[in-house]
Amino acid sequence: MEFNASENSKAATLRENVKHFVAVLSGKGGVGKTTVSVNLATALSESGYNVGLLDLDIHGPDVVRMLGGNALPSVGEDERMIPAQVLPNLKALSISMLVEEGKPIIWRGPLKHSAIKQFLEDTDWGKLDYLLFDLPPGTGDEALSLFQTLGKADGVIIVTTPQKVALDDVRRAISFVSTMNQRVLGIVENMSYMRCKDDIIYPFGKGGADILSTEFDVPLLARIPMDPKALELLDEGKPVTLYYRESEIDLSFRALAENVVKEVEKQEK
Ligand SMILES: Nc1ncnc2c1ncn2[C@@H]1O[C@H](COP(=O)(O)OP(=O)(O)OP(=O)(O)O)[C@@H](O)[C@H]1O
Ligand SMILES: [Mg+2]
């Protein structure tokens, strides 16, 4: 793939070590970015890829809560941070691993920018196939800092829920992605439907992601069902791809992982 030339040698080192960079973004809060990032990370790592997951939601860092475990980052001999080894081939890093639990993080843009630079450039991620970024809702400082520091990512996954009223927020997010000179890898429709015994219900309506996929000519990477048991598991730090195997939601995350790999590789060719 083609990269923006970076004058920064630290960013260049990161690019030498990490094959693919994928960010997870949405126009709105609470649509399931962290759920998607965590389960995509575990599904990819279960498929044998070396994966890193960087929580870029500085004010609402939820990755560790959903990912579980109590692994912590460390500092290497070269003074660089080493992310927490969560699974044999999954590393993660979040501001919540570095600050006292329950304390709010009151940082303005420049401080957030330098933290994000450090997470990327002064962190020893080692050799990775995929480095995933869980972003906060909307198009604020964190996403700007990420793309400024990193340059071109392989793609951005847009997470949405199916209701049509959410479409304008998603359109803004997609337009932000192209303004940043990034590419939308595809759309994930979360809380797409819910299975109740033999019935399927659509608590958030239907059709939103299809409209976007056609309008922007980008693939619909997955429809993730809404599943109350998954919510409980995620609250306990148990990713569904590890603790709820063969469930419909597990299979939908595995399909998402396959489609992400397919899209990234298609682009590489
Ligand atoms: N498919 C699903 N089925 C059931 N619960 C879900 C599903 N997706 C997300 N949730 C739950 O919805 C809540 C919000 O999800 P999540 O934190 O992933 O959203 P987010 O977009 O990252 O939110 P924020 O904008 O605050 O970062 C969480 O409690 C999560 O467990
Ligand atoms: Mg989140």
PDB file of C-alpha atoms and ligand atoms in Angstrom:
ATOM      1  CA  MET A   1       0.000   0.000   0.000  1.00  0.00           C
ATOM      2  CA  GLU A   2       0.929   3.596  -0.470  1.00  0.00           C
ATOM      3  CA  PHE A   3       1.860   5.766   2.488  1.00  0.00           C
ATOM      4  CA  ASN A   4       2.094   9.475   2.869  1.00  0.00           C
ATOM      5  CA  ALA A   5       5.754  10.314   3.063  1.00  0.00           C
ATOM      6  CA  SER A   6       6.454  11.070   6.689  1.00  0.00           C
ATOM      7  CA  GLU A   7       9.413  13.176   7.713  1.00  0.00           C
ATOM      8  CA  ASN A   8       9.098  11.686  11.105  1.00  0.00           C
ATOM      9  CA  SER A   9      11.449   8.732  11.609  1.00  0.00           C
ATOM     10  CA  LYS A  10       9.512   7.421  14.620  1.00  0.00           C
ATOM     11  CA  ALA A  11       6.317   7.226  12.587  1.00  0.00           C
ATOM     12  CA  ALA A  12       8.343   5.519   9.860  1.00  0.00           C
ATOM     13  CA  THR A  13       9.524   2.880  12.367  1.00  0.00           C
ATOM     14  CA  LEU A  14       5.926   2.220  13.340  1.00  0.00           C
ATOM     15  CA  ARG A  15       5.060   1.763   9.685  1.00  0.00           C
ATOM     16  CA  GLU A  16       7.923  -0.688   9.223  1.00  0.00           C
ATOM     17  CA  ASN A  17       6.630  -2.833  12.076  1.00  0.00           C
ATOM     18  CA  VAL A  18       2.890  -2.671  11.519  1.00  0.00           C
ATOM     19  CA  LYS A  19       1.406  -3.969   8.285  1.00  0.00           C
ATOM     20  CA  HIS A  20      -2.090  -2.486   8.520  1.00  0.00           C
ATOM     21  CA  PHE A  21      -3.770   0.360  10.373  1.00  0.00           C
ATOM     22  CA  VAL A  22      -7.546   0.403  10.770  1.00  0.00           C
ATOM     23  CA  ALA A  23      -9.543   2.994  12.737  1.00  0.00           C
ATOM     24  CA  VAL A  24     -13.081   2.588  14.090  1.00  0.00           C
ATOM     25  CA  LEU A  25     -15.184   5.748  14.013  1.00  0.00           C
ATOM     26  CA  SER A  26     -18.824   6.823  14.230  1.00  0.00           C
ATOM     27  CA  GLY A  27     -20.830   9.988  13.953  1.00  0.00           C
ATOM     28  CA  LYS A  28     -22.586   9.402  17.255  1.00  0.00           C
ATOM     29  CA  GLY A  29     -21.834   8.106  20.716  1.00  0.00           C
ATOM     30  CA  GLY A  30     -22.948   4.759  22.064  1.00  0.00           C
ATOM     31  CA  VAL A  31     -23.450   2.988  18.738  1.00  0.00           C
ATOM     32  CA  GLY A  32     -20.916   0.255  19.492  1.00  0.00           C
ATOM     33  CA  LYS A  33     -17.452   1.425  18.363  1.00  0.00           C
ATOM     34  CA  THR A  34     -15.696  -0.066  21.355  1.00  0.00           C
ATOM     35  CA  THR A  35     -17.740  -3.263  21.131  1.00  0.00           C
ATOM     36  CA  VAL A  36     -16.755  -3.564  17.469  1.00  0.00           C
ATOM     37  CA  SER A  37     -13.080  -2.664  18.080  1.00  0.00           C
ATOM     38  CA  VAL A  38     -12.660  -5.148  20.934  1.00  0.00           C
ATOM     39  CA  ASN A  39     -14.406  -8.045  19.217  1.00  0.00           C
ATOM     40  CA  LEU A  40     -12.755  -7.353  15.877  1.00  0.00           C
ATOM     41  CA  ALA A  41      -9.396  -7.379  17.677  1.00  0.00           C
ATOM     42  CA  THR A  42     -10.057 -10.704  19.417  1.00  0.00           C
ATOM     43  CA  ALA A  43     -11.562 -12.264  16.261  1.00  0.00           C
ATOM     44  CA  LEU A  44      -8.504 -11.255  14.202  1.00  0.00           C
ATOM     45  CA  SER A  45      -6.120 -12.487  16.884  1.00  0.00           C
ATOM     46  CA  GLU A  46      -8.001 -15.809  17.056  1.00  0.00           C
ATOM     47  CA  SER A  47      -7.529 -16.131  13.301  1.00  0.00           C
ATOM     48  CA  GLY A  48      -3.791 -16.012  13.885  1.00  0.00           C
ATOM     49  CA  TYR A  49      -3.017 -12.360  13.196  1.00  0.00           C
ATOM     50  CA  ASN A  50      -0.831 -10.324  15.519  1.00  0.00           C
ATOM     51  CA  VAL A  51      -3.052  -7.512  16.642  1.00  0.00           C
ATOM     52  CA  GLY A  52      -2.695  -4.289  18.602  1.00  0.00           C
ATOM     53  CA  LEU A  53      -5.641  -2.290  19.928  1.00  0.00           C
ATOM     54  CA  LEU A  54      -5.130   1.338  20.872  1.00  0.00           C
ATOM     55  CA  ASP A  55      -7.893   3.046  22.831  1.00  0.00           C
ATOM     56  CA  LEU A  56      -7.982   6.645  21.628  1.00  0.00           C
ATOM     57  CA  ASP A  57     -11.059   7.613  23.613  1.00  0.00           C
ATOM     58  CA  ILE A  58      -9.137   9.676  26.146  1.00  0.00           C
ATOM     59  CA  HIS A  59     -12.217  10.876  28.070  1.00  0.00           C
ATOM     60  CA  GLY A  60     -14.202   7.643  27.964  1.00  0.00           C
ATOM     61  CA  PRO A  61     -11.656   4.837  27.690  1.00  0.00           C
ATOM     62  CA  ASP A  62     -13.778   1.649  27.641  1.00  0.00           C
ATOM     63  CA  VAL A  63     -11.493  -0.797  25.871  1.00  0.00           C
ATOM     64  CA  VAL A  64     -10.019  -2.311  29.025  1.00  0.00           C
ATOM     65  CA  ARG A  65     -13.419  -2.741  30.664  1.00  0.00           C
ATOM     66  CA  MET A  66     -14.709  -4.675  27.645  1.00  0.00           C
ATOM     67  CA  LEU A  67     -11.499  -6.544  26.902  1.00  0.00           C
ATOM     68  CA  GLY A  68     -11.043  -7.752  30.469  1.00  0.00           C
ATOM     69  CA  GLY A  69      -7.864  -9.090  31.998  1.00  0.00           C
ATOM     70  CA  ASN A  70      -5.488  -7.117  34.155  1.00  0.00           C
ATOM     71  CA  ALA A  71      -2.374  -7.019  32.019  1.00  0.00           C
ATOM     72  CA  LEU A  72      -0.587  -3.676  32.243  1.00  0.00           C
ATOM     73  CA  PRO A  73       1.822  -1.832  29.976  1.00  0.00           C
ATOM     74  CA  SER A  74       5.486  -1.694  30.944  1.00  0.00           C
ATOM     75  CA  VAL A  75       8.542   0.344  30.014  1.00  0.00           C
ATOM     76  CA  GLY A  76      11.339  -1.186  27.937  1.00  0.00           C
ATOM     77  CA  GLU A  77      15.099  -0.653  28.273  1.00  0.00           C
ATOM     78  CA  ASP A  78      14.922   2.031  25.605  1.00  0.00           C
ATOM     79  CA  GLU A  79      12.375   3.926  27.767  1.00  0.00           C
ATOM     80  CA  ARG A  80       9.601   3.186  25.280  1.00  0.00           C
ATOM     81  CA  MET A  81       6.232   2.012  26.491  1.00  0.00           C
ATOM     82  CA  ILE A  82       5.345  -1.649  25.900  1.00  0.00           C
ATOM     83  CA  PRO A  83       1.574  -2.242  25.533  1.00  0.00           C
ATOM     84  CA  ALA A  84      -0.211  -4.758  27.752  1.00  0.00           C
ATOM     85  CA  GLN A  85      -0.120  -8.314  26.411  1.00  0.00           C
ATOM     86  CA  VAL A  86      -3.772  -9.255  26.722  1.00  0.00           C
ATOM     87  CA  LEU A  87      -3.746 -12.522  24.737  1.00  0.00           C
ATOM     88  CA  PRO A  88      -0.821 -14.379  23.142  1.00  0.00           C
ATOM     89  CA  ASN A  89      -1.209 -12.349  19.968  1.00  0.00           C
ATOM     90  CA  LEU A  90      -3.177  -9.348  21.168  1.00  0.00           C
ATOM     91  CA  LYS A  91      -1.673  -6.244  22.737  1.00  0.00           C
ATOM     92  CA  ALA A  92      -3.638  -3.270  23.991  1.00  0.00           C
ATOM     93  CA  LEU A  93      -2.962   0.194  25.289  1.00  0.00           C
ATOM     94  CA  SER A  94      -5.347   2.636  26.881  1.00  0.00           C
ATOM     95  CA  ILE A  95      -5.025   5.776  28.929  1.00  0.00           C
ATOM     96  CA  SER A  96      -7.123   3.950  31.534  1.00  0.00           C
ATOM     97  CA  MET A  97      -4.153   1.614  32.126  1.00  0.00           C
ATOM     98  CA  LEU A  98      -2.028   4.608  33.092  1.00  0.00           C
ATOM     99  CA  VAL A  99      -4.249   6.750  35.309  1.00  0.00           C
ATOM    100  CA  GLU A 100      -5.954   6.108  38.618  1.00  0.00           C
ATOM    101  CA  GLU A 101      -9.305   4.347  38.207  1.00  0.00           C
ATOM    102  CA  GLY A 102     -12.349   6.585  38.328  1.00  0.00           C
ATOM    103  CA  LYS A 103     -10.369   9.832  37.931  1.00  0.00           C
ATOM    104  CA  PRO A 104     -11.604  12.061  35.088  1.00  0.00           C
ATOM    105  CA  ILE A 105      -9.070  13.064  32.458  1.00  0.00           C
ATOM    106  CA  ILE A 106      -9.257  16.808  31.914  1.00  0.00           C
ATOM    107  CA  TRP A 107      -6.984  17.448  28.990  1.00  0.00           C
ATOM    108  CA  ARG A 108      -7.187  19.988  26.231  1.00  0.00           C
ATOM    109  CA  GLY A 109      -6.286  19.351  22.603  1.00  0.00           C
ATOM    110  CA  PRO A 110      -2.491  19.871  22.775  1.00  0.00           C
ATOM    111  CA  LEU A 111      -2.076  17.495  25.715  1.00  0.00           C
ATOM    112  CA  LYS A 112      -4.236  14.876  24.037  1.00  0.00           C
ATOM    113  CA  HIS A 113      -2.220  15.311  20.850  1.00  0.00           C
ATOM    114  CA  SER A 114       1.064  14.660  22.633  1.00  0.00           C
ATOM    115  CA  ALA A 115      -0.383  11.603  24.439  1.00  0.00           C
ATOM    116  CA  ILE A 116      -1.601  10.168  21.128  1.00  0.00           C
ATOM    117  CA  LYS A 117       1.801  10.833  19.523  1.00  0.00           C
ATOM    118  CA  GLN A 118       3.447   8.937  22.367  1.00  0.00           C
ATOM    119  CA  PHE A 119       1.030   6.015  22.040  1.00  0.00           C
ATOM    120  CA  LEU A 120       2.041   5.755  18.414  1.00  0.00           C
ATOM    121  CA  GLU A 121       5.647   6.848  18.252  1.00  0.00           C
ATOM    122  CA  ASP A 122       7.156   6.195  21.668  1.00  0.00           C
ATOM    123  CA  THR A 123       5.493   2.835  22.126  1.00  0.00           C
ATOM    124  CA  ASP A 124       7.075  -0.439  21.164  1.00  0.00           C
ATOM    125  CA  TRP A 125       4.175  -2.229  19.470  1.00  0.00           C
ATOM    126  CA  GLY A 126       6.511  -4.865  18.044  1.00  0.00           C
ATOM    127  CA  LYS A 127       5.618  -6.593  14.784  1.00  0.00           C
ATOM    128  CA  LEU A 128       1.895  -6.446  14.118  1.00  0.00           C
ATOM    129  CA  ASP A 129      -0.390  -7.453  11.287  1.00  0.00           C
ATOM    130  CA  TYR A 130      -3.118  -5.052  12.409  1.00  0.00           C
ATOM    131  CA  LEU A 131      -3.147  -2.039  14.680  1.00  0.00           C
ATOM    132  CA  LEU A 132      -6.742  -1.008  15.428  1.00  0.00           C
ATOM    133  CA  PHE A 133      -7.813   2.351  16.832  1.00  0.00           C
ATOM    134  CA  ASP A 134     -10.955   2.809  18.903  1.00  0.00           C
ATOM    135  CA  LEU A 135     -11.939   6.467  18.541  1.00  0.00           C
ATOM    136  CA  PRO A 136     -14.340   8.590  20.578  1.00  0.00           C
ATOM    137  CA  PRO A 137     -17.626   9.617  18.937  1.00  0.00           C
ATOM    138  CA  GLY A 138     -17.591  12.308  16.288  1.00  0.00           C
ATOM    139  CA  THR A 139     -14.819  14.085  14.517  1.00  0.00           C
ATOM    140  CA  GLY A 140     -12.792  15.774  17.249  1.00  0.00           C
ATOM    141  CA  ASP A 141      -9.196  16.197  18.379  1.00  0.00           C
ATOM    142  CA  GLU A 142      -8.385  12.519  18.835  1.00  0.00           C
ATOM    143  CA  ALA A 143      -9.144  11.527  15.250  1.00  0.00           C
ATOM    144  CA  LEU A 144      -7.323  14.617  13.955  1.00  0.00           C
ATOM    145  CA  SER A 145      -4.242  13.816  16.036  1.00  0.00           C
ATOM    146  CA  LEU A 146      -4.307  10.190  14.970  1.00  0.00           C
ATOM    147  CA  PHE A 147      -4.371  10.932  11.251  1.00  0.00           C
ATOM    148  CA  GLN A 148      -1.890  13.795  11.552  1.00  0.00           C
ATOM    149  CA  THR A 149       0.597  11.573  13.347  1.00  0.00           C
ATOM    150  CA  LEU A 150       0.022   8.398  11.388  1.00  0.00           C
ATOM    151  CA  GLY A 151      -0.600   9.656   7.864  1.00  0.00           C
ATOM    152  CA  LYS A 152      -2.636   7.336   5.721  1.00  0.00           C
ATOM    153  CA  ALA A 153      -4.330   4.364   7.384  1.00  0.00           C
ATOM    154  CA  ASP A 154      -5.514   1.327   5.442  1.00  0.00           C
ATOM    155  CA  GLY A 155      -9.048   2.371   6.197  1.00  0.00           C
ATOM    156  CA  VAL A 156     -11.685   3.578   8.595  1.00  0.00           C
ATOM    157  CA  ILE A 157     -14.591   1.418   9.691  1.00  0.00           C
ATOM    158  CA  ILE A 158     -17.761   3.431  10.237  1.00  0.00           C
ATOM    159  CA  VAL A 159     -20.087   2.022  12.889  1.00  0.00           C
ATOM    160  CA  THR A 160     -23.751   2.936  12.836  1.00  0.00           C
ATOM    161  CA  THR A 161     -27.112   1.732  14.064  1.00  0.00           C
ATOM    162  CA  PRO A 162     -29.897   1.157  11.523  1.00  0.00           C
ATOM    163  CA  GLN A 163     -32.255   4.063  12.213  1.00  0.00           C
ATOM    164  CA  LYS A 164     -32.502   6.620   9.459  1.00  0.00           C
ATOM    165  CA  VAL A 165     -32.279   9.585  11.846  1.00  0.00           C
ATOM    166  CA  ALA A 166     -28.635   8.618  12.464  1.00  0.00           C
ATOM    167  CA  LEU A 167     -27.786   9.006   8.772  1.00  0.00           C
ATOM    168  CA  ASP A 168     -26.816  12.672   8.858  1.00  0.00           C
ATOM    169  CA  ASP A 169     -24.309  12.043  11.653  1.00  0.00           C
ATOM    170  CA  VAL A 170     -22.802   9.195   9.682  1.00  0.00           C
ATOM    171  CA  ARG A 171     -22.621  11.292   6.514  1.00  0.00           C
ATOM    172  CA  ARG A 172     -20.667  13.914   8.476  1.00  0.00           C
ATOM    173  CA  ALA A 173     -18.310  11.223   9.765  1.00  0.00           C
ATOM    174  CA  ILE A 174     -17.762   9.892   6.227  1.00  0.00           C
ATOM    175  CA  SER A 175     -17.116  13.373   4.916  1.00  0.00           C
ATOM    176  CA  PHE A 176     -14.600  13.934   7.736  1.00  0.00           C
ATOM    177  CA  VAL A 177     -12.803  10.724   6.723  1.00  0.00           C
ATOM    178  CA  SER A 178     -12.326  11.969   3.170  1.00  0.00           C
ATOM    179  CA  THR A 179     -11.323  15.446   4.371  1.00  0.00           C
ATOM    180  CA  MET A 180      -8.588  13.693   6.357  1.00  0.00           C
ATOM    181  CA  ASN A 181      -7.477  12.041   3.126  1.00  0.00           C
ATOM    182  CA  GLN A 182      -8.462   8.656   4.528  1.00  0.00           C
ATOM    183  CA  ARG A 183     -10.568   5.918   3.021  1.00  0.00           C
ATOM    184  CA  VAL A 184     -13.729   4.346   4.401  1.00  0.00           C
ATOM    185  CA  LEU A 185     -13.106   0.607   4.546  1.00  0.00           C
ATOM    186  CA  GLY A 186     -16.794  -0.126   5.042  1.00  0.00           C
ATOM    187  CA  ILE A 187     -19.801   0.199   7.294  1.00  0.00           C
ATOM    188  CA  VAL A 188     -20.780  -1.931  10.270  1.00  0.00           C
ATOM    189  CA  GLU A 189     -24.422  -1.897  11.210  1.00  0.00           C
ATOM    190  CA  ASN A 190     -24.569  -2.644  14.918  1.00  0.00           C
ATOM    191  CA  MET A 191     -27.733  -3.537  16.838  1.00  0.00           C
ATOM    192  CA  SER A 192     -29.062  -4.410  13.421  1.00  0.00           C
ATOM    193  CA  TYR A 193     -31.790  -6.769  14.630  1.00  0.00           C
ATOM    194  CA  MET A 194     -32.687  -8.882  17.630  1.00  0.00           C
ATOM    195  CA  ARG A 195     -33.736 -12.484  17.676  1.00  0.00           C
ATOM    196  CA  CYS A 196     -36.622 -13.304  20.024  1.00  0.00           C
ATOM    197  CA  LYS A 197     -37.413 -17.021  19.951  1.00  0.00           C
ATOM    198  CA  ASP A 198     -38.479 -17.581  16.335  1.00  0.00           C
ATOM    199  CA  ASP A 199     -39.006 -13.942  15.538  1.00  0.00           C
ATOM    200  CA  ILE A 200     -36.633 -11.232  14.380  1.00  0.00           C
ATOM    201  CA  ILE A 201     -37.381  -7.729  15.573  1.00  0.00           C
ATOM    202  CA  TYR A 202     -35.792  -4.450  14.540  1.00  0.00           C
ATOM    203  CA  PRO A 203     -35.651  -2.235  17.655  1.00  0.00           C
ATOM    204  CA  PHE A 204     -33.825   0.536  15.788  1.00  0.00           C
ATOM    205  CA  GLY A 205     -35.599   0.216  12.460  1.00  0.00           C
ATOM    206  CA  LYS A 206     -34.107  -1.027   9.221  1.00  0.00           C
ATOM    207  CA  GLY A 207     -32.231   0.056   6.174  1.00  0.00           C
ATOM    208  CA  GLY A 208     -29.909   2.868   7.311  1.00  0.00           C
ATOM    209  CA  ALA A 209     -26.649   1.082   6.548  1.00  0.00           C
ATOM    210  CA  ASP A 210     -27.884  -0.103   3.137  1.00  0.00           C
ATOM    211  CA  ILE A 211     -28.678   3.486   2.183  1.00  0.00           C
ATOM    212  CA  LEU A 212     -25.164   4.601   3.185  1.00  0.00           C
ATOM    213  CA  SER A 213     -23.456   1.674   1.522  1.00  0.00           C
ATOM    214  CA  THR A 214     -25.179   2.511  -1.785  1.00  0.00           C
ATOM    215  CA  GLU A 215     -24.807   6.275  -1.421  1.00  0.00           C
ATOM    216  CA  PHE A 216     -21.058   6.153  -0.760  1.00  0.00           C
ATOM    217  CA  ASP A 217     -20.340   2.976  -2.687  1.00  0.00           C
ATOM    218  CA  VAL A 218     -18.663   1.308   0.280  1.00  0.00           C
ATOM    219  CA  PRO A 219     -19.204  -2.257   1.471  1.00  0.00           C
ATOM    220  CA  LEU A 220     -21.453  -3.201   4.354  1.00  0.00           C
ATOM    221  CA  LEU A 221     -18.875  -5.204   6.318  1.00  0.00           C
ATOM    222  CA  ALA A 222     -21.262  -6.786   8.828  1.00  0.00           C
ATOM    223  CA  ARG A 223     -24.620  -6.623  10.498  1.00  0.00           C
ATOM    224  CA  ILE A 224     -24.179  -7.250  14.195  1.00  0.00           C
ATOM    225  CA  PRO A 225     -27.267  -8.419  16.087  1.00  0.00           C
ATOM    226  CA  MET A 226     -28.315  -6.921  19.372  1.00  0.00           C
ATOM    227  CA  ASP A 227     -27.875  -9.481  22.104  1.00  0.00           C
ATOM    228  CA  PRO A 228     -28.508  -8.779  25.815  1.00  0.00           C
ATOM    229  CA  LYS A 229     -26.193 -11.631  26.819  1.00  0.00           C
ATOM    230  CA  ALA A 230     -23.367 -10.009  24.849  1.00  0.00           C
ATOM    231  CA  LEU A 231     -23.972  -6.773  26.735  1.00  0.00           C
ATOM    232  CA  GLU A 232     -23.676  -8.594  30.066  1.00  0.00           C
ATOM    233  CA  LEU A 233     -20.488 -10.349  28.962  1.00  0.00           C
ATOM    234  CA  LEU A 234     -18.910  -7.143  27.692  1.00  0.00           C
ATOM    235  CA  ASP A 235     -19.730  -5.437  30.977  1.00  0.00           C
ATOM    236  CA  GLU A 236     -17.776  -8.215  32.686  1.00  0.00           C
ATOM    237  CA  GLY A 237     -14.830  -7.821  30.324  1.00  0.00           C
ATOM    238  CA  LYS A 238     -15.586 -10.935  28.305  1.00  0.00           C
ATOM    239  CA  PRO A 239     -15.399 -10.402  24.529  1.00  0.00           C
ATOM    240  CA  VAL A 240     -18.073 -12.450  22.786  1.00  0.00           C
ATOM    241  CA  THR A 241     -15.597 -13.979  20.355  1.00  0.00           C
ATOM    242  CA  LEU A 242     -13.866 -15.590  23.349  1.00  0.00           C
ATOM    243  CA  TYR A 243     -16.726 -16.227  25.795  1.00  0.00           C
ATOM    244  CA  TYR A 244     -19.829 -16.715  23.642  1.00  0.00           C
ATOM    245  CA  ARG A 245     -18.523 -18.894  20.887  1.00  0.00           C
ATOM    246  CA  GLU A 246     -20.733 -19.978  18.005  1.00  0.00           C
ATOM    247  CA  SER A 247     -23.463 -17.516  18.995  1.00  0.00           C
ATOM    248  CA  GLU A 248     -24.932 -15.437  16.167  1.00  0.00           C
ATOM    249  CA  ILE A 249     -23.135 -12.331  17.419  1.00  0.00           C
ATOM    250  CA  ASP A 250     -19.827 -14.224  17.616  1.00  0.00           C
ATOM    251  CA  LEU A 251     -20.252 -15.390  14.021  1.00  0.00           C
ATOM    252  CA  SER A 252     -21.092 -11.859  12.906  1.00  0.00           C
ATOM    253  CA  PHE A 253     -17.841 -10.529  14.411  1.00  0.00           C
ATOM    254  CA  ARG A 254     -15.861 -13.313  12.752  1.00  0.00           C
ATOM    255  CA  ALA A 255     -17.503 -12.461   9.423  1.00  0.00           C
ATOM    256  CA  LEU A 256     -16.560  -8.830  10.054  1.00  0.00           C
ATOM    257  CA  ALA A 257     -12.929  -9.820  10.669  1.00  0.00           C
ATOM    258  CA  GLU A 258     -12.864 -11.816   7.411  1.00  0.00           C
ATOM    259  CA  ASN A 259     -14.353  -8.924   5.463  1.00  0.00           C
ATOM    260  CA  VAL A 260     -11.906  -6.432   6.961  1.00  0.00           C
ATOM    261  CA  VAL A 261      -8.989  -8.628   5.900  1.00  0.00           C
ATOM    262  CA  LYS A 262     -10.519  -9.043   2.448  1.00  0.00           C
ATOM    263  CA  GLU A 263     -11.018  -5.299   1.973  1.00  0.00           C
ATOM    264  CA  VAL A 264      -7.532  -4.431   3.226  1.00  0.00           C
ATOM    265  CA  GLU A 265      -5.933  -7.051   0.986  1.00  0.00           C
ATOM    266  CA  LYS A 266      -8.024  -6.013  -2.000  1.00  0.00           C
ATOM    267  CA  GLN A 267      -6.727  -2.494  -1.573  1.00  0.00           C
ATOM    268  CA  GLU A 268      -3.142  -3.723  -1.245  1.00  0.00           C
ATOM    269  CA  LYS A 269      -3.346  -5.354  -4.669  1.00  0.00           C
TER     270      LYS A 269
HETATM  271  N1  LIG B   1     -24.666  -5.697  19.475  1.00  0.00           N
HETATM  272  C1  LIG B   1     -24.839  -5.398  20.747  1.00  0.00           C
HETATM  273  N2  LIG B   1     -25.687  -6.127  21.544  1.00  0.00           N
HETATM  274  C2  LIG B   1     -25.889  -5.791  22.824  1.00  0.00           C
HETATM  275  N3  LIG B   1     -25.273  -4.762  23.449  1.00  0.00           N
HETATM  276  C3  LIG B   1     -24.438  -4.012  22.724  1.00  0.00           C
HETATM  277  C4  LIG B   1     -24.169  -4.285  21.347  1.00  0.00           C
HETATM  278  N4  LIG B   1     -23.292  -3.362  20.893  1.00  0.00           N
HETATM  279  C5  LIG B   1     -23.022  -2.549  21.925  1.00  0.00           C
HETATM  280  N5  LIG B   1     -23.705  -2.932  23.023  1.00  0.00           N
HETATM  281  C6  LIG B   1     -23.682  -2.286  24.325  1.00  0.00           C
HETATM  282  O1  LIG B   1     -24.042  -0.913  24.138  1.00  0.00           O
HETATM  283  C7  LIG B   1     -23.260  -0.075  24.958  1.00  0.00           C
HETATM  284  C8  LIG B   1     -22.517   0.954  24.091  1.00  0.00           C
HETATM  285  O2  LIG B   1     -21.570   0.263  23.296  1.00  0.00           O
HETATM  286  P1  LIG B   1     -20.100   0.826  23.073  1.00  0.00           P
HETATM  287  O3  LIG B   1     -19.514   1.293  24.355  1.00  0.00           O
HETATM  288  O4  LIG B   1     -19.373  -0.203  22.291  1.00  0.00           O
HETATM  289  O5  LIG B   1     -20.430   2.078  22.154  1.00  0.00           O
HETATM  290  P2  LIG B   1     -19.426   3.241  21.720  1.00  0.00           P
HETATM  291  O6  LIG B   1     -19.874   3.681  20.369  1.00  0.00           O
HETATM  292  O7  LIG B   1     -18.027   2.803  21.859  1.00  0.00           O
HETATM  293  O8  LIG B   1     -19.757   4.329  22.818  1.00  0.00           O
HETATM  294  P3  LIG B   1     -18.936   5.703  23.071  1.00  0.00           P
HETATM  295  O9  LIG B   1     -19.412   6.634  21.993  1.00  0.00           O
HETATM  296  O10 LIG B   1     -19.378   6.106  24.437  1.00  0.00           O
HETATM  297  O11 LIG B   1     -17.481   5.375  22.955  1.00  0.00           O
HETATM  298  C9  LIG B   1     -22.327  -0.979  25.748  1.00  0.00           C
HETATM  299  O12 LIG B   1     -22.883  -1.252  27.006  1.00  0.00           O
HETATM  300  C10 LIG B   1     -22.290  -2.257  24.923  1.00  0.00           C
HETATM  301  O13 LIG B   1     -22.052  -3.413  25.707  1.00  0.00           O
HETATM  302 MG    MG B   2     -16.397   3.685  22.896  1.00  0.00          MG
END
